[in-house]
């Protein structure tokens, strides 16, 4: 046995396409008019859903209590990343992400009513009120969470890819993380396993510049995606404000995963407008001017709007109609969440064990729960 | 019945389950080409090939997390920890991800993973390699914890563990690997959560599990011969789910209890047992519940002294005499 690794050399994949031409790359040019509009619509739906959830967070319910507890990490400003990536999913492609997961959940096609209900802690929530904002799941949509421990989901995403390969399915796993997560050991262990075993996973770093209040410059040595080179993986960078660029760049790496079972790491530049979580102060580590600069010049929804208007894909009236529908959808989701019941105290001990949820099929004996 | 070792019994269970279910894979450090750090997986690579028997890098968080992720898609990974002591570097994957994913997804996701390996002191490898984390693991609802004491139990319980749809943590013992016991050739499984009365008696119940069962059985012999004391030994076999009914039935018969465990005393498995016994059989007790545990310090290296830090037959005899005094 040779001591030297034999995997293909790690390299940075540079796109040959000038930024203005991403809409013309085959993966985008092949989209129907309706599909292009759908990309826009999904971003708007995420934005309006989250704005509505923020209002719910800040408001009170009829009983004077909180609507939404704990953390609420908003994705506002980053929508093109999840929408661009998830729009490329085929039936054997899978997604896993961290706690800033509302965008991914909507992008994979989850219904916004159970998503809002989950925030409200209701039994009608996508996780029956047991997960909350950070822990959305939809295995039927190939969406495996929603994970609260920074970097902890990356080995799981690698395991999804392992399962695909073991089962002989042609697909890819996308494992999303923030720029802060790249400093977690579990991420590096996953990188090594993925490259060593040729697993079909794309590690996606959503670089919004900050991990809570710590800028990239204060947390990370060197370029983030380039660390993949140390694990003999292809890597790339991408502007995450343009949904078409995200698709064009990700298409290459997803194809590498599906066709050649090779992992890669893609760093997608993006920005969040809101605080880390909604209750967090937002003035200690960045300036208002910086936020405004992104909002005014790089907002992914605005960028897409201008592209689609300029290309004559839709009209301003249609865009407005999409926006109005998204607001209505968010309102309906909030009404659904508000009207839904909470889980009962009896529900607390459901969904703990497969066996206790399937008593007729239980094979073990003895006590599973204690008091 | 053929006599085989505890190690062989585990290997046979793995081989049978690998044969039965193509979704079972065995993964861990040195499990394949090296034939297992403790030779438990010896020969499995040759029989099942490198897709089923997988050598991993020294990367517990990475490969156990990978196993958790793969199990969500229907793989049944049996992960070997070279020592359970190394669970600490994979704690997040084991006890945040494996233990919680079903709950946090509202019951949508199963995690049928088995993590197995030795968890014991007594081999003079110092504090870093001598942890017994069954209490820490069992503290997490959503997981199952098994600690077999004999070859027969190890085989039957591991087969159940691999077929189980919940995460099961299987804690073996390096000192028991070479111990022989009778194991039938015909297939059998032992359900999780079923204790086994390893010796019947009338004067006192020892509640125990793992290697302490062996110590307790030896002590019981001595107590019978030298002190005319009749001890019943209840082997829990599984910590969670817990067969408290078998324990209580024995207590109701003997009215005296000694818990013997290779745990540090504070918030141990025995602590939980003592709570449950007093709560559910208070009127049946003729005296306080006694416990013999590991002397409360990190595992000492010094070979002759480590023997005395852990429960051993001599210490069990003394503890029984004290409990009956
Ligand atoms: C292991 C761990 N440490 C710390 C935290 C607290 N925490 C939650 S999010 C976060 C910042 C992560 O930043 P990044 O990875 O860039 O993701 P972003 O929030 O920007 O999406 C921190 C420190 C945590 N959840 N998990
Ligand atoms: Mg960040």
Short mmCIF file of C-alpha atoms in Angstrom, two decimals, chain B residues 2-308:
data_model
loop_
_atom_site.label_atom_id
_atom_site.label_comp_id
_atom_site.label_asym_id
_atom_site.label_seq_id
_atom_site.Cartn_x
_atom_site.Cartn_y
_atom_site.Cartn_z
CA UNK B 2 -19.84 -24.86 22.50
CA UNK B 3 -17.72 -22.64 24.70
CA UNK B 4 -16.64 -19.43 23.01
CA UNK B 5 -15.13 -16.22 24.25
CA UNK B 6 -16.98 -12.98 24.90
CA UNK B 7 -14.93 -11.54 22.02
CA UNK B 8 -16.01 -14.32 19.64
CA UNK B 9 -19.61 -13.97 20.74
CA UNK B 10 -19.59 -10.30 19.74
CA UNK B 11 -17.88 -11.17 16.46
CA UNK B 12 -20.48 -13.84 15.72
CA UNK B 13 -23.28 -11.39 16.41
CA UNK B 14 -21.70 -8.89 14.00
CA UNK B 15 -21.20 -11.54 11.32
CA UNK B 16 -24.77 -12.83 11.62
CA UNK B 17 -26.27 -9.36 11.43
CA UNK B 18 -23.98 -8.36 8.54
CA UNK B 19 -25.22 -11.45 6.71
CA UNK B 20 -28.87 -10.84 7.56
CA UNK B 21 -29.09 -7.14 6.66
CA UNK B 22 -27.11 -5.52 3.82
CA UNK B 23 -27.59 -2.12 5.46
CA UNK B 24 -25.38 -3.10 8.40
CA UNK B 25 -21.85 -1.71 8.17
CA UNK B 26 -19.06 -1.99 10.73
CA UNK B 27 -16.87 1.06 11.05
CA UNK B 28 -14.09 2.21 13.33
CA UNK B 29 -10.39 2.61 13.87
CA UNK B 30 -8.44 -0.53 12.94
CA UNK B 31 -11.55 -2.68 12.58
CA UNK B 32 -10.76 -3.97 9.09
CA UNK B 33 -7.21 -4.53 7.90
CA UNK B 34 -5.69 -4.64 11.40
CA UNK B 35 -8.48 -7.06 12.45
CA UNK B 36 -9.54 -4.90 15.39
CA UNK B 37 -7.54 -3.26 18.16
CA UNK B 38 -8.93 -5.95 20.47
CA UNK B 39 -9.48 -8.45 17.66
CA UNK B 40 -13.24 -8.36 18.04
CA UNK B 41 -13.69 -7.82 14.30
CA UNK B 42 -11.02 -10.31 13.27
CA UNK B 43 -11.77 -11.92 9.92
CA UNK B 44 -14.76 -9.74 9.11
CA UNK B 45 -12.95 -7.81 6.38
CA UNK B 46 -12.00 -11.03 4.63
CA UNK B 47 -15.57 -12.27 4.84
CA UNK B 48 -17.55 -9.12 4.07
CA UNK B 49 -15.15 -6.87 2.16
CA UNK B 50 -14.15 -3.22 2.52
CA UNK B 51 -17.58 -1.75 1.77
CA UNK B 52 -19.04 -3.40 4.86
CA UNK B 53 -16.04 -3.36 7.20
CA UNK B 54 -14.58 0.12 7.10
CA UNK B 55 -11.36 1.44 8.62
CA UNK B 56 -11.65 5.05 9.73
CA UNK B 57 -9.07 7.68 10.53
CA UNK B 58 -8.64 8.64 14.18
CA UNK B 59 -11.56 10.97 13.96
CA UNK B 60 -14.29 9.97 16.40
CA UNK B 61 -16.41 13.10 16.03
CA UNK B 62 -16.15 12.82 12.26
CA UNK B 63 -16.92 9.16 11.78
CA UNK B 64 -19.54 8.85 14.50
CA UNK B 65 -21.28 11.95 13.14
CA UNK B 66 -21.05 10.39 9.70
CA UNK B 67 -22.65 7.25 11.08
CA UNK B 68 -25.48 9.27 12.62
CA UNK B 69 -26.10 11.00 9.30
CA UNK B 70 -25.99 7.73 7.37
CA UNK B 71 -28.40 6.12 9.84
CA UNK B 72 -30.94 8.86 9.12
CA UNK B 73 -31.02 7.54 5.54
CA UNK B 74 -31.46 3.92 6.59
CA UNK B 75 -27.92 2.60 7.02
CA UNK B 76 -27.41 0.60 10.23
CA UNK B 77 -23.89 1.52 11.24
CA UNK B 78 -22.18 -0.39 14.01
CA UNK B 79 -19.41 1.95 15.08
CA UNK B 80 -16.49 0.72 17.13
CA UNK B 81 -14.88 3.04 19.64
CA UNK B 82 -11.45 1.61 20.35
CA UNK B 83 -12.23 2.62 23.94
CA UNK B 84 -15.50 4.14 25.08
CA UNK B 85 -13.25 6.61 26.89
CA UNK B 86 -12.84 8.37 23.56
CA UNK B 87 -16.52 9.25 23.49
CA UNK B 88 -15.55 12.61 24.97
CA UNK B 89 -14.19 13.85 21.64
CA UNK B 90 -17.42 12.79 19.92
CA UNK B 91 -19.76 13.82 22.72
CA UNK B 92 -21.65 16.32 20.57
CA UNK B 93 -22.31 13.77 17.85
CA UNK B 94 -23.37 11.07 20.30
CA UNK B 95 -25.43 13.01 22.78
CA UNK B 96 -26.64 16.04 20.82
CA UNK B 97 -27.15 14.50 17.42
CA UNK B 98 -27.85 10.79 17.88
CA UNK B 99 -29.82 11.23 21.10
CA UNK B 100 -31.89 14.24 20.04
CA UNK B 101 -32.57 14.05 16.33
CA UNK B 102 -35.72 11.98 16.65
CA UNK B 103 -37.15 14.30 19.26
CA UNK B 104 -36.26 17.58 17.64
CA UNK B 105 -37.73 16.42 14.34
CA UNK B 106 -41.02 15.58 16.04
CA UNK B 107 -40.46 11.86 15.50
CA UNK B 108 -39.75 12.12 11.78
CA UNK B 109 -36.19 10.81 11.85
CA UNK B 110 -34.83 7.55 13.27
CA UNK B 111 -31.25 7.00 14.22
CA UNK B 112 -30.62 3.24 14.27
CA UNK B 113 -26.93 3.45 15.13
CA UNK B 114 -24.97 1.17 17.45
CA UNK B 115 -21.80 2.43 19.09
CA UNK B 116 -19.79 -0.28 20.76
CA UNK B 117 -16.43 -0.80 22.40
CA UNK B 118 -14.86 -1.47 25.77
CA UNK B 119 -15.56 0.71 28.80
CA UNK B 120 -13.69 -0.43 31.84
CA UNK B 121 -10.83 0.11 34.21
CA UNK B 122 -8.52 -2.53 35.52
CA UNK B 123 -5.96 -2.68 32.75
CA UNK B 124 -3.48 -0.13 34.10
CA UNK B 125 -3.97 2.34 31.29
CA UNK B 126 -4.60 5.35 33.48
CA UNK B 127 -7.43 7.81 33.83
CA UNK B 128 -7.83 8.76 30.15
CA UNK B 129 -8.54 5.18 29.09
CA UNK B 130 -10.62 3.87 31.97
CA UNK B 131 -13.93 5.70 31.79
CA UNK B 132 -17.27 3.99 32.43
CA UNK B 133 -19.74 6.42 30.87
CA UNK B 134 -22.92 4.35 31.12
CA UNK B 135 -24.45 6.77 33.63
CA UNK B 136 -23.62 9.78 31.44
CA UNK B 137 -25.06 8.08 28.37
CA UNK B 138 -28.17 6.79 30.13
CA UNK B 139 -28.88 10.29 31.38
CA UNK B 140 -30.00 11.14 27.85
CA UNK B 141 -33.57 10.18 26.97
CA UNK B 142 -33.65 8.77 23.46
CA UNK B 143 -30.72 6.39 23.87
CA UNK B 144 -30.36 2.82 25.05
CA UNK B 145 -27.40 1.53 27.02
CA UNK B 146 -26.28 -2.09 27.26
CA UNK B 147 -23.47 -3.56 29.39
CA UNK B 148 -23.16 -7.34 28.95
CA UNK B 149 -21.26 -9.51 31.40
CA UNK B 150 -21.08 -12.87 29.59
CA UNK B 151 -20.46 -14.23 26.11
CA UNK B 152 -24.03 -15.50 25.87
CA UNK B 153 -25.51 -12.15 26.83
CA UNK B 154 -23.11 -10.17 24.65
CA UNK B 155 -24.14 -12.03 21.53
CA UNK B 156 -27.88 -12.00 22.08
CA UNK B 157 -27.95 -8.38 23.20
CA UNK B 158 -25.78 -7.10 20.37
CA UNK B 159 -28.07 -8.71 17.82
CA UNK B 160 -31.03 -6.94 19.40
CA UNK B 161 -29.07 -3.69 19.50
CA UNK B 162 -28.33 -3.82 15.78
CA UNK B 163 -31.98 -4.48 14.96
CA UNK B 164 -33.19 -1.68 17.23
CA UNK B 165 -34.50 1.51 15.61
CA UNK B 166 -33.12 3.76 18.36
CA UNK B 167 -29.47 4.57 19.07
CA UNK B 168 -27.93 1.86 21.23
CA UNK B 169 -24.65 2.24 23.11
CA UNK B 170 -23.03 -1.09 23.83
CA UNK B 171 -20.33 -1.10 26.50
CA UNK B 172 -17.98 -4.07 26.50
CA UNK B 173 -15.03 -4.92 28.68
CA UNK B 174 -11.45 -5.64 27.64
CA UNK B 175 -10.92 -7.93 30.62
CA UNK B 176 -13.93 -10.04 29.69
CA UNK B 177 -13.00 -10.39 25.99
CA UNK B 178 -11.11 -13.63 26.68
CA UNK B 179 -13.68 -15.12 29.07
CA UNK B 180 -15.38 -18.23 27.76
CA UNK B 181 -19.00 -19.11 28.15
CA UNK B 182 -21.58 -21.42 26.65
CA UNK B 183 -23.17 -20.01 23.55
CA UNK B 184 -25.59 -22.07 21.46
CA UNK B 185 -24.91 -22.50 17.79
CA UNK B 186 -28.54 -21.85 16.90
CA UNK B 187 -29.52 -18.24 16.45
CA UNK B 188 -31.02 -16.38 19.41
CA UNK B 189 -31.59 -12.81 20.53
CA UNK B 190 -31.96 -11.38 24.02
CA UNK B 191 -34.34 -8.44 24.29
CA UNK B 192 -32.88 -5.23 25.62
CA UNK B 193 -34.19 -4.21 29.02
CA UNK B 194 -34.36 -7.66 30.55
CA UNK B 195 -32.31 -8.37 33.66
CA UNK B 196 -31.02 -11.84 34.45
CA UNK B 197 -30.77 -13.43 37.87
CA UNK B 198 -27.32 -14.94 37.61
CA UNK B 199 -27.47 -16.63 41.01
CA UNK B 200 -30.39 -17.12 43.34
CA UNK B 201 -30.15 -16.53 47.07
CA UNK B 202 -32.16 -15.50 50.09
CA UNK B 203 -30.16 -13.23 52.39
CA UNK B 204 -29.21 -10.28 50.20
CA UNK B 205 -29.59 -9.04 46.63
CA UNK B 206 -26.60 -7.74 44.74
CA UNK B 207 -27.73 -5.54 41.87
CA UNK B 208 -24.93 -5.20 39.37
CA UNK B 209 -23.91 -5.37 35.71
CA UNK B 210 -20.85 -5.77 33.50
CA UNK B 211 -17.67 -7.21 34.97
CA UNK B 212 -18.95 -6.58 38.48
CA UNK B 213 -21.35 -9.47 37.88
CA UNK B 214 -18.32 -11.77 37.68
CA UNK B 215 -16.84 -10.29 40.88
CA UNK B 216 -20.18 -10.62 42.63
CA UNK B 217 -20.60 -14.26 41.62
CA UNK B 218 -17.13 -15.07 42.96
CA UNK B 219 -17.88 -13.21 46.18
CA UNK B 220 -21.18 -15.06 46.51
CA UNK B 221 -19.32 -18.39 46.41
CA UNK B 222 -16.98 -17.27 49.17
CA UNK B 223 -19.85 -15.90 51.24
CA UNK B 224 -21.72 -19.15 50.97
CA UNK B 225 -18.72 -21.32 51.84
CA UNK B 226 -17.13 -19.19 54.53
CA UNK B 227 -20.04 -17.29 56.01
CA UNK B 228 -23.10 -19.33 55.18
CA UNK B 229 -24.65 -16.31 53.51
CA UNK B 230 -26.94 -16.79 50.53
CA UNK B 231 -26.61 -13.99 47.98
CA UNK B 232 -28.79 -13.39 44.93
CA UNK B 233 -27.02 -11.72 41.99
CA UNK B 234 -29.17 -9.70 39.59
CA UNK B 235 -27.40 -8.74 36.36
CA UNK B 236 -29.13 -5.73 34.83
CA UNK B 237 -27.56 -6.38 31.39
CA UNK B 238 -29.26 -3.23 30.08
CA UNK B 239 -29.08 0.10 31.91
CA UNK B 240 -31.69 1.85 29.78
CA UNK B 241 -34.35 0.56 29.35
CA UNK B 242 -34.11 -0.69 32.92
CA UNK B 243 -35.70 -3.88 34.19
CA UNK B 244 -36.49 -2.53 37.63
CA UNK B 245 -39.20 -5.16 38.14
CA UNK B 246 -36.70 -8.00 38.36
CA UNK B 247 -34.67 -5.95 40.83
CA UNK B 248 -37.71 -5.20 42.97
CA UNK B 249 -38.86 -8.83 42.94
CA UNK B 250 -35.48 -9.86 44.30
CA UNK B 251 -35.51 -7.13 46.92
CA UNK B 252 -38.95 -8.26 48.06
CA UNK B 253 -37.49 -11.71 48.56
CA UNK B 254 -34.21 -10.88 50.32
CA UNK B 255 -35.02 -7.50 51.92
CA UNK B 256 -31.37 -6.44 51.73
CA UNK B 257 -29.60 -4.72 48.84
CA UNK B 258 -26.03 -4.09 47.82
CA UNK B 259 -25.39 -2.32 44.53
CA UNK B 260 -22.04 -3.16 42.96
CA UNK B 261 -20.81 -1.04 40.08
CA UNK B 262 -17.59 0.02 38.40
CA UNK B 263 -18.73 3.62 38.45
CA UNK B 264 -17.51 6.66 40.29
CA UNK B 265 -20.05 7.09 43.07
CA UNK B 266 -21.44 10.55 42.34
CA UNK B 267 -24.65 10.37 40.29
CA UNK B 268 -23.86 6.85 39.11
CA UNK B 269 -26.17 4.15 37.78
CA UNK B 270 -26.32 2.89 41.37
CA UNK B 271 -27.55 6.26 42.57
CA UNK B 272 -30.54 5.94 40.27
CA UNK B 273 -31.14 2.34 41.34
CA UNK B 274 -31.03 3.23 45.02
CA UNK B 275 -33.54 5.99 44.45
CA UNK B 276 -35.93 3.67 42.64
CA UNK B 277 -35.59 0.82 45.11
CA UNK B 278 -36.31 2.99 48.14
CA UNK B 279 -39.17 4.68 46.31
CA UNK B 280 -40.84 1.48 45.18
CA UNK B 281 -39.89 -1.10 47.81
CA UNK B 282 -39.33 0.93 50.98
CA UNK B 283 -41.43 -1.31 53.16
CA UNK B 284 -39.61 -4.40 51.95
CA UNK B 285 -36.20 -3.15 53.03
CA UNK B 286 -34.76 -4.38 56.33
CA UNK B 287 -31.91 -1.92 56.19
CA UNK B 288 -30.39 0.88 54.15
CA UNK B 289 -29.34 0.21 50.59
CA UNK B 290 -25.59 -0.28 50.40
CA UNK B 291 -23.32 0.38 47.48
CA UNK B 292 -19.84 -0.63 46.43
CA UNK B 293 -18.36 1.54 43.69
CA UNK B 294 -14.96 2.56 42.38
CA UNK B 295 -12.93 4.56 44.88
CA UNK B 296 -13.72 8.14 43.99
CA UNK B 297 -10.68 9.41 42.12
CA UNK B 298 -9.50 9.32 38.52
CA UNK B 299 -8.32 5.83 37.61
CA UNK B 300 -4.93 5.24 39.20
CA UNK B 301 -2.25 3.67 37.05
CA UNK B 302 -0.34 1.70 39.72
CA UNK B 303 -1.30 -1.90 38.88
CA UNK B 304 -1.77 -3.44 42.33
CA UNK B 305 -3.53 -0.36 43.61
CA UNK B 306 -5.93 -0.07 40.66
CA UNK B 307 -7.26 -3.50 41.59
CA UNK B 308 -8.22 -2.08 44.97
#
